[in-house]
Coordinates of N, CA, C and O in Angstrom, one line a residue:
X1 N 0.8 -1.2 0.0 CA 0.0 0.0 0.0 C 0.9 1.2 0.0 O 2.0 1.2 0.4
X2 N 0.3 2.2 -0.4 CA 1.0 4.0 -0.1 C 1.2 4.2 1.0 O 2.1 5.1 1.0
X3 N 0.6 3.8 2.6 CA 1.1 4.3 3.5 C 2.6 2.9 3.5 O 3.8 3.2 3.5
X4 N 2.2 1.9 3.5 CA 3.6 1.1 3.8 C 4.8 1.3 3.1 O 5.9 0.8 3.5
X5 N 4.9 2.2 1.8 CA 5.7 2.5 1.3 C 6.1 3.6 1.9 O 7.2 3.6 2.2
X6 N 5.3 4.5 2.2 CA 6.0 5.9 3.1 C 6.6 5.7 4.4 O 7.7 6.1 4.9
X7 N 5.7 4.8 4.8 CA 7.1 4.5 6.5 C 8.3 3.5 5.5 O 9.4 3.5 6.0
X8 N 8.1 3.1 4.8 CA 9.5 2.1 4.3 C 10.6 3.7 4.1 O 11.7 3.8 4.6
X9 N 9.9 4.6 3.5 CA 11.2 5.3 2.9 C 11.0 6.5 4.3 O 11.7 7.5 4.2
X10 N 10.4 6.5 5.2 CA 10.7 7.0 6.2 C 11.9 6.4 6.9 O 13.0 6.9 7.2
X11 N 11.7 5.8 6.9 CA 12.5 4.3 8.2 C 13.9 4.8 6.8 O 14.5 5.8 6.8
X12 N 14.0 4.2 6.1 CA 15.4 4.2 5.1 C 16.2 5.7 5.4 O 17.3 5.9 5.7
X13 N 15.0 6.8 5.1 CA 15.8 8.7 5.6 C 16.4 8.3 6.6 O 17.7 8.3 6.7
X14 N 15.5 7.6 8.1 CA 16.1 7.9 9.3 C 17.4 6.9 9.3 O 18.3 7.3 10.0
X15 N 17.6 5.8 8.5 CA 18.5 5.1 8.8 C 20.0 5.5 8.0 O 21.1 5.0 8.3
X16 N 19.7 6.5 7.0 CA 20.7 7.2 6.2 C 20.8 8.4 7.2 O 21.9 8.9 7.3
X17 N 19.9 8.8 7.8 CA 20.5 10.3 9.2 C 21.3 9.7 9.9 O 22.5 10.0 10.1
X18 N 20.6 8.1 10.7 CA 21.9 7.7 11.9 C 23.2 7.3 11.3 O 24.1 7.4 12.1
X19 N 23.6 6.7 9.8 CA 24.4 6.5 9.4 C 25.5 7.8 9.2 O 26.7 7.8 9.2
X20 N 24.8 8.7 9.2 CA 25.7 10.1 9.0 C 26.3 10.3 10.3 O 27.5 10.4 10.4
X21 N 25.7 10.3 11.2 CA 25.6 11.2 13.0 C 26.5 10.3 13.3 O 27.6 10.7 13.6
X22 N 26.2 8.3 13.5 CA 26.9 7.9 13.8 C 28.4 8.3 14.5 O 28.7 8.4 15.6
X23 N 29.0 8.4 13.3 CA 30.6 8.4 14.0 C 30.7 9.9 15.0 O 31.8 10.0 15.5
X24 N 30.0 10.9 15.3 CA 29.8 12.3 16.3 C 29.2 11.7 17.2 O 29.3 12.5 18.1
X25 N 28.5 10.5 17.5 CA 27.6 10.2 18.7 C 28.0 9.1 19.5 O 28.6 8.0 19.1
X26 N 27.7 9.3 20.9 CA 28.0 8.3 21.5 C 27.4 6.9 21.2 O 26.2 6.5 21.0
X27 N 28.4 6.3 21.2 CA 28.1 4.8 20.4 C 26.9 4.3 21.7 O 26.0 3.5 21.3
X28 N 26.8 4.5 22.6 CA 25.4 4.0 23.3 C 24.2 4.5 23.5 O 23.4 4.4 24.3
X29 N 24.2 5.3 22.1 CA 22.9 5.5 21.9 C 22.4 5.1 20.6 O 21.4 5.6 20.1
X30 N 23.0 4.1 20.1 CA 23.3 3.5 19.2 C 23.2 1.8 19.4 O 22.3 0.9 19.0
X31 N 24.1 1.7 20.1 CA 24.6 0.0 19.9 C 24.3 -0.3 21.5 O 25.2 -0.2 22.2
X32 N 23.0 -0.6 22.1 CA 22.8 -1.0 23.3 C 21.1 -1.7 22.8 O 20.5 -1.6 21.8
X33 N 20.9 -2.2 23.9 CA 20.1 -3.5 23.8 C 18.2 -3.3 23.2 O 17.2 -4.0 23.0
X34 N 18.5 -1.6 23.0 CA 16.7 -1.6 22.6 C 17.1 -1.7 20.8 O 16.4 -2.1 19.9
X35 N 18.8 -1.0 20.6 CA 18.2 -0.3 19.1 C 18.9 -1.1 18.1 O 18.7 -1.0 16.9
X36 N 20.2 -2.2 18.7 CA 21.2 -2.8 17.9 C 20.0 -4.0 17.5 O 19.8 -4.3 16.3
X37 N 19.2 -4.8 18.9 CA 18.4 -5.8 17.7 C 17.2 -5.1 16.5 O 16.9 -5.7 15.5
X38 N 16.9 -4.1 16.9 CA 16.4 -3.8 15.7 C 16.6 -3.2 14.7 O 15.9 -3.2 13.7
X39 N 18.2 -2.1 14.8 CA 18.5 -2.5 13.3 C 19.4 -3.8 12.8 O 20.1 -3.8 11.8
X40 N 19.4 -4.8 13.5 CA 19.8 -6.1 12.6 C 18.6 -6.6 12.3 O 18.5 -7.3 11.3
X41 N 17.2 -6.4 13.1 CA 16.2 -7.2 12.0 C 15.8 -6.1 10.9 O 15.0 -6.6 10.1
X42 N 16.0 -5.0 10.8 CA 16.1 -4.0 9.7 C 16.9 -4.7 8.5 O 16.6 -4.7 7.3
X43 N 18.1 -5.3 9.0 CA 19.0 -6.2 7.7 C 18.1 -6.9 7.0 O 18.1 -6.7 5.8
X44 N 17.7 -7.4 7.3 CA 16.4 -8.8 6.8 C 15.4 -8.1 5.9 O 14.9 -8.8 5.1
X45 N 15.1 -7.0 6.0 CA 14.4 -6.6 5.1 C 14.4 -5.8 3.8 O 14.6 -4.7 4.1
X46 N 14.2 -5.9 3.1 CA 14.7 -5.2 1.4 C 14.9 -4.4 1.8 O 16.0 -4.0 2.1
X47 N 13.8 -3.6 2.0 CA 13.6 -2.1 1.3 C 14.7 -1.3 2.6 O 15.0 -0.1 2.6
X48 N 15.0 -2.4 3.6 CA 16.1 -1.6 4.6 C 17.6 -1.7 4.7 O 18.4 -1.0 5.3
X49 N 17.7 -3.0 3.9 CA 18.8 -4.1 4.5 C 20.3 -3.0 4.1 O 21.2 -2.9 4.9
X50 N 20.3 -1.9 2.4 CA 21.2 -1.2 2.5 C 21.6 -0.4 3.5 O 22.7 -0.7 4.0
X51 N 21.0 0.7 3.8 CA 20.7 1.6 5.0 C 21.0 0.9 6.4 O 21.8 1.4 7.1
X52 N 20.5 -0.1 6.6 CA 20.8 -0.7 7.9 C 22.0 -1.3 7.8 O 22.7 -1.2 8.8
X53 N 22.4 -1.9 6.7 CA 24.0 -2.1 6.9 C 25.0 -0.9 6.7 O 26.2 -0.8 6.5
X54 N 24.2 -0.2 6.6 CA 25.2 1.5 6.2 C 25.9 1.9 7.6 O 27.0 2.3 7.8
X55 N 24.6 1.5 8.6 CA 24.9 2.3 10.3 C 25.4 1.3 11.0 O 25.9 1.6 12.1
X56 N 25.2 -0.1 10.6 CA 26.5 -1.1 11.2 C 27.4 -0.8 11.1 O 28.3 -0.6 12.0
X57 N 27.5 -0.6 9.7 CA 29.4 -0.2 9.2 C 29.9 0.6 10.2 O 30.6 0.1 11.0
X58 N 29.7 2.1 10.3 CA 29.4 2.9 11.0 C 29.9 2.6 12.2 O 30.9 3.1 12.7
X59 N 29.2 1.8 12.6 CA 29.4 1.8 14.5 C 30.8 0.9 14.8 O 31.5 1.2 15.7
X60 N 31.3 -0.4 13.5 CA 31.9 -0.9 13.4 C 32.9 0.1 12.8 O 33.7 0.3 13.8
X61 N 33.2 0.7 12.1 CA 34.7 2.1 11.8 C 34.8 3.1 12.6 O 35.8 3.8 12.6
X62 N 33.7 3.2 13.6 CA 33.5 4.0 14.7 C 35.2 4.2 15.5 O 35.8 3.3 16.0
X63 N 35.5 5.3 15.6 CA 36.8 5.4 15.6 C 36.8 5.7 17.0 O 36.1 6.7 17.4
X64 N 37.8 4.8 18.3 CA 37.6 4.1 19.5 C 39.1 3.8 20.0 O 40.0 3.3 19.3
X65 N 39.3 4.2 21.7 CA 40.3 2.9 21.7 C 40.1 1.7 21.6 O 39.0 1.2 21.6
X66 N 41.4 1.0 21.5 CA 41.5 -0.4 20.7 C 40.3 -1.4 22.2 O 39.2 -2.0 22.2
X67 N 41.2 -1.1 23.1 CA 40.4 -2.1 24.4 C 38.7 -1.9 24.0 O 38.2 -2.9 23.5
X68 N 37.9 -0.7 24.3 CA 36.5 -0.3 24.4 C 36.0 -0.8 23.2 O 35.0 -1.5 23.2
X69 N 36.8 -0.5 22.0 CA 36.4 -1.1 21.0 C 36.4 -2.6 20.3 O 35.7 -3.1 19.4
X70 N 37.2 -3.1 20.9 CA 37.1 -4.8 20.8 C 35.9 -5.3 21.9 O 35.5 -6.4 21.8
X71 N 35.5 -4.3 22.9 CA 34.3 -4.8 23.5 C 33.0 -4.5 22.7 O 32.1 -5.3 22.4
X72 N 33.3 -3.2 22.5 CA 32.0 -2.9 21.8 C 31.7 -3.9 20.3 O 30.6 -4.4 20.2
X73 N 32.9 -4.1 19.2 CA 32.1 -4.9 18.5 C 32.1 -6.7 19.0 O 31.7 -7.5 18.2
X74 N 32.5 -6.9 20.2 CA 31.7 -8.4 20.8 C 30.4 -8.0 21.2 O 29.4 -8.6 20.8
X75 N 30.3 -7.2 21.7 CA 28.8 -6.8 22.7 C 27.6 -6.8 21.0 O 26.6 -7.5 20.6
X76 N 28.4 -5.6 20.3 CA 27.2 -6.1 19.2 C 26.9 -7.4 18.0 O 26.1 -7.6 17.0
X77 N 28.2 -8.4 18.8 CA 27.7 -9.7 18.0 C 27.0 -10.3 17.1 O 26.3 -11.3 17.0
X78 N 27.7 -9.0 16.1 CA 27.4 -9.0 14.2 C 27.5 -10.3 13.9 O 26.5 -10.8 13.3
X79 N 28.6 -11.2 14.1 CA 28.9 -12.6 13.4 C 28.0 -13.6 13.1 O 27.5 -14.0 12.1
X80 N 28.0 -13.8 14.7 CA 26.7 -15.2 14.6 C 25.6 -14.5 14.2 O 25.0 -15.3 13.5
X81 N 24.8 -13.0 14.0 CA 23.7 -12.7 13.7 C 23.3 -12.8 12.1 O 22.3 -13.2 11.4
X82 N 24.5 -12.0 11.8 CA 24.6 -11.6 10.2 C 24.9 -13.3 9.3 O 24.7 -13.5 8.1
X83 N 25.4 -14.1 10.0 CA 25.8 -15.6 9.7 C 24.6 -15.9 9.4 O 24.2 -16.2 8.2
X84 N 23.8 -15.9 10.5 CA 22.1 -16.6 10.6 C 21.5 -15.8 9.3 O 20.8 -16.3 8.4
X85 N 21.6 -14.6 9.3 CA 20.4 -13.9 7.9 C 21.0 -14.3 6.6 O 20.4 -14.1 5.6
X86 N 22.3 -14.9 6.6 CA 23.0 -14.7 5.2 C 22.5 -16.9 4.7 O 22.2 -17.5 3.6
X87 N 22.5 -17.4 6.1 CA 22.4 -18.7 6.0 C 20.4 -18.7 5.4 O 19.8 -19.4 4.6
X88 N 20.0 -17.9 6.2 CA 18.1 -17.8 6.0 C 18.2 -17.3 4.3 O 17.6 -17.9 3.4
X89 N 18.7 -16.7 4.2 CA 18.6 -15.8 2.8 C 18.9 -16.9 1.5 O 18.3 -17.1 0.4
X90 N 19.9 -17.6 2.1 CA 20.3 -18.9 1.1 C 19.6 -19.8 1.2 O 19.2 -19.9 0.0
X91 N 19.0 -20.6 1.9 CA 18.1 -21.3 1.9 C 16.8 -20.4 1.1 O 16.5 -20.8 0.0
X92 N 16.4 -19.6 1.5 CA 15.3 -18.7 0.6 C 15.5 -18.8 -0.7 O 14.8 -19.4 -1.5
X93 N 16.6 -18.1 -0.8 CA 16.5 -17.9 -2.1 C 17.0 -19.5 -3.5 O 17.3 -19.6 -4.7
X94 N 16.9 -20.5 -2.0 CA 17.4 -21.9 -2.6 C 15.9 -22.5 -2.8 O 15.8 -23.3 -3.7
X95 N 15.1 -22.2 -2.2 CA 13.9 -22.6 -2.3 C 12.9 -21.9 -3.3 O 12.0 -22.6 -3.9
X96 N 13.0 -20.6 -3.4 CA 12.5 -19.6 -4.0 C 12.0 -20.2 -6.2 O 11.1 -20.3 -6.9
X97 N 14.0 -20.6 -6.1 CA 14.3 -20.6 -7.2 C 14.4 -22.4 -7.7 O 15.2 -23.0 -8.5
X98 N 13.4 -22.8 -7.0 CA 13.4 -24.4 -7.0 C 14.9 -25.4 -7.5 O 15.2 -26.4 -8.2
X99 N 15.3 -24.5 -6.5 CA 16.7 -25.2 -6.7 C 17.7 -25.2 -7.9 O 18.8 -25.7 -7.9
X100 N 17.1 -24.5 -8.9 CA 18.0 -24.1 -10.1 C 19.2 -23.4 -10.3 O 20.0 -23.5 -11.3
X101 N 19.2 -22.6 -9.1 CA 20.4 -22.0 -9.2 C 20.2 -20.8 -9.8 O 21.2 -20.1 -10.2
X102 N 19.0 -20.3 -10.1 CA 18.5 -18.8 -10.5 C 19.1 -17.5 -9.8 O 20.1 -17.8 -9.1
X103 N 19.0 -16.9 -9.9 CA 20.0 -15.7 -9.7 C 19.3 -14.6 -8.5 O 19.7 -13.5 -8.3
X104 N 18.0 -15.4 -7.6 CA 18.1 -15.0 -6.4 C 17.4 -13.5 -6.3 O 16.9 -13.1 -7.4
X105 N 17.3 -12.6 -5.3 CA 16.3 -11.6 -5.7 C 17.2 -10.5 -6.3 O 16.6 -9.7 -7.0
X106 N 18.8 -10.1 -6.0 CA 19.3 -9.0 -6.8 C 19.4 -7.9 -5.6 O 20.0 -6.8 -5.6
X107 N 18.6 -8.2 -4.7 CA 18.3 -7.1 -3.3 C 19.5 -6.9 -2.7 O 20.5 -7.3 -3.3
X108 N 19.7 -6.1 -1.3 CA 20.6 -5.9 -0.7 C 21.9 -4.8 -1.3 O 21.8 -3.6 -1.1
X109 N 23.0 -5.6 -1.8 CA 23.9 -4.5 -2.7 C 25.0 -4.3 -1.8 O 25.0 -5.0 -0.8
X110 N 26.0 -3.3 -2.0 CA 27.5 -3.4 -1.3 C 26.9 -2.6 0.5 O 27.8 -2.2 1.2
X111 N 26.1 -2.6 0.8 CA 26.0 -1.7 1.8 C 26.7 -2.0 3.1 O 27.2 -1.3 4.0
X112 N 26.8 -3.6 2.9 CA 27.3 -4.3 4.6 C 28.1 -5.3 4.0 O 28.7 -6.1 4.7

C-alpha cells in the first residue's frame, strides 16, 4: 500500500540520518540492547537491509580505543547474527528458485 511505502522510505531517511551522525555520537545510543536488535532485523528486510547495513558499518569504523572497542564490536555480536540472515537468505533464495540455481532476488547490494 502507499502508507507502507511511506514508513519504508521514512524508516530508510532515518537510517541514512543515523548513518551520518553515527561516528559524532555516542556509540550507546546507538549499539545498546533496545536499538542494535532492531537494526539487525532492519538487515532482513529489502527495502532496509542497504541503510541498515550502512549504520552497522558505522558503529563498526567508529573510531575508538582499541580495548573499548574490541568490547564494543563483541557486545554487538554482528557474526553469529549476520551468519544466521545470510544462511536464512540462502536457503530462501534456494527454495525460491526451485533449486535451479537462479539468480536470487538482486536485493541488498555493497552496503554491509
Amino acid at each position: 500500500t502507499a502508507t507502507a511505502g511511506t514508513h519504508a522510505e521514512l524508516a530508510v531517511q532515518t537510517l541514512y540520518t543515523m548513518r551520518v551522525y553515527v561516528p559524532w555520537m555516542d556509540v550507546g545510543l546507538v549499539a545498546n540492547e533496545r536499538m542494535l536488535p532492531m537494526l539487525l532485523g532492519f538487515v532482513a528486510r529489502q527495502e532496509l537491509h542497504t541503510e541498515a547495513c550502512g549504520v552497522l558499518c558505522e558503529l563498526v569504523l567508529k573510531g575508538m580505543e582499541p580495548a573499548p572497542k574490541l568490547a564494543h564490536l563483541r557486545a554487538m555480536q554482528l557474526t553469529p547474527t549476520l551468519t544466521a540472515y545470510l544462511e536464512a537468505s540462502a536457503e530462501g533464495n534456494n527454495s525460491a528458485s526451485g533449486g535451479s540455481g537462479g539468480g536470487g532476488s538482486g536485493g541488498g547490494g555493497g552496503g554491509g
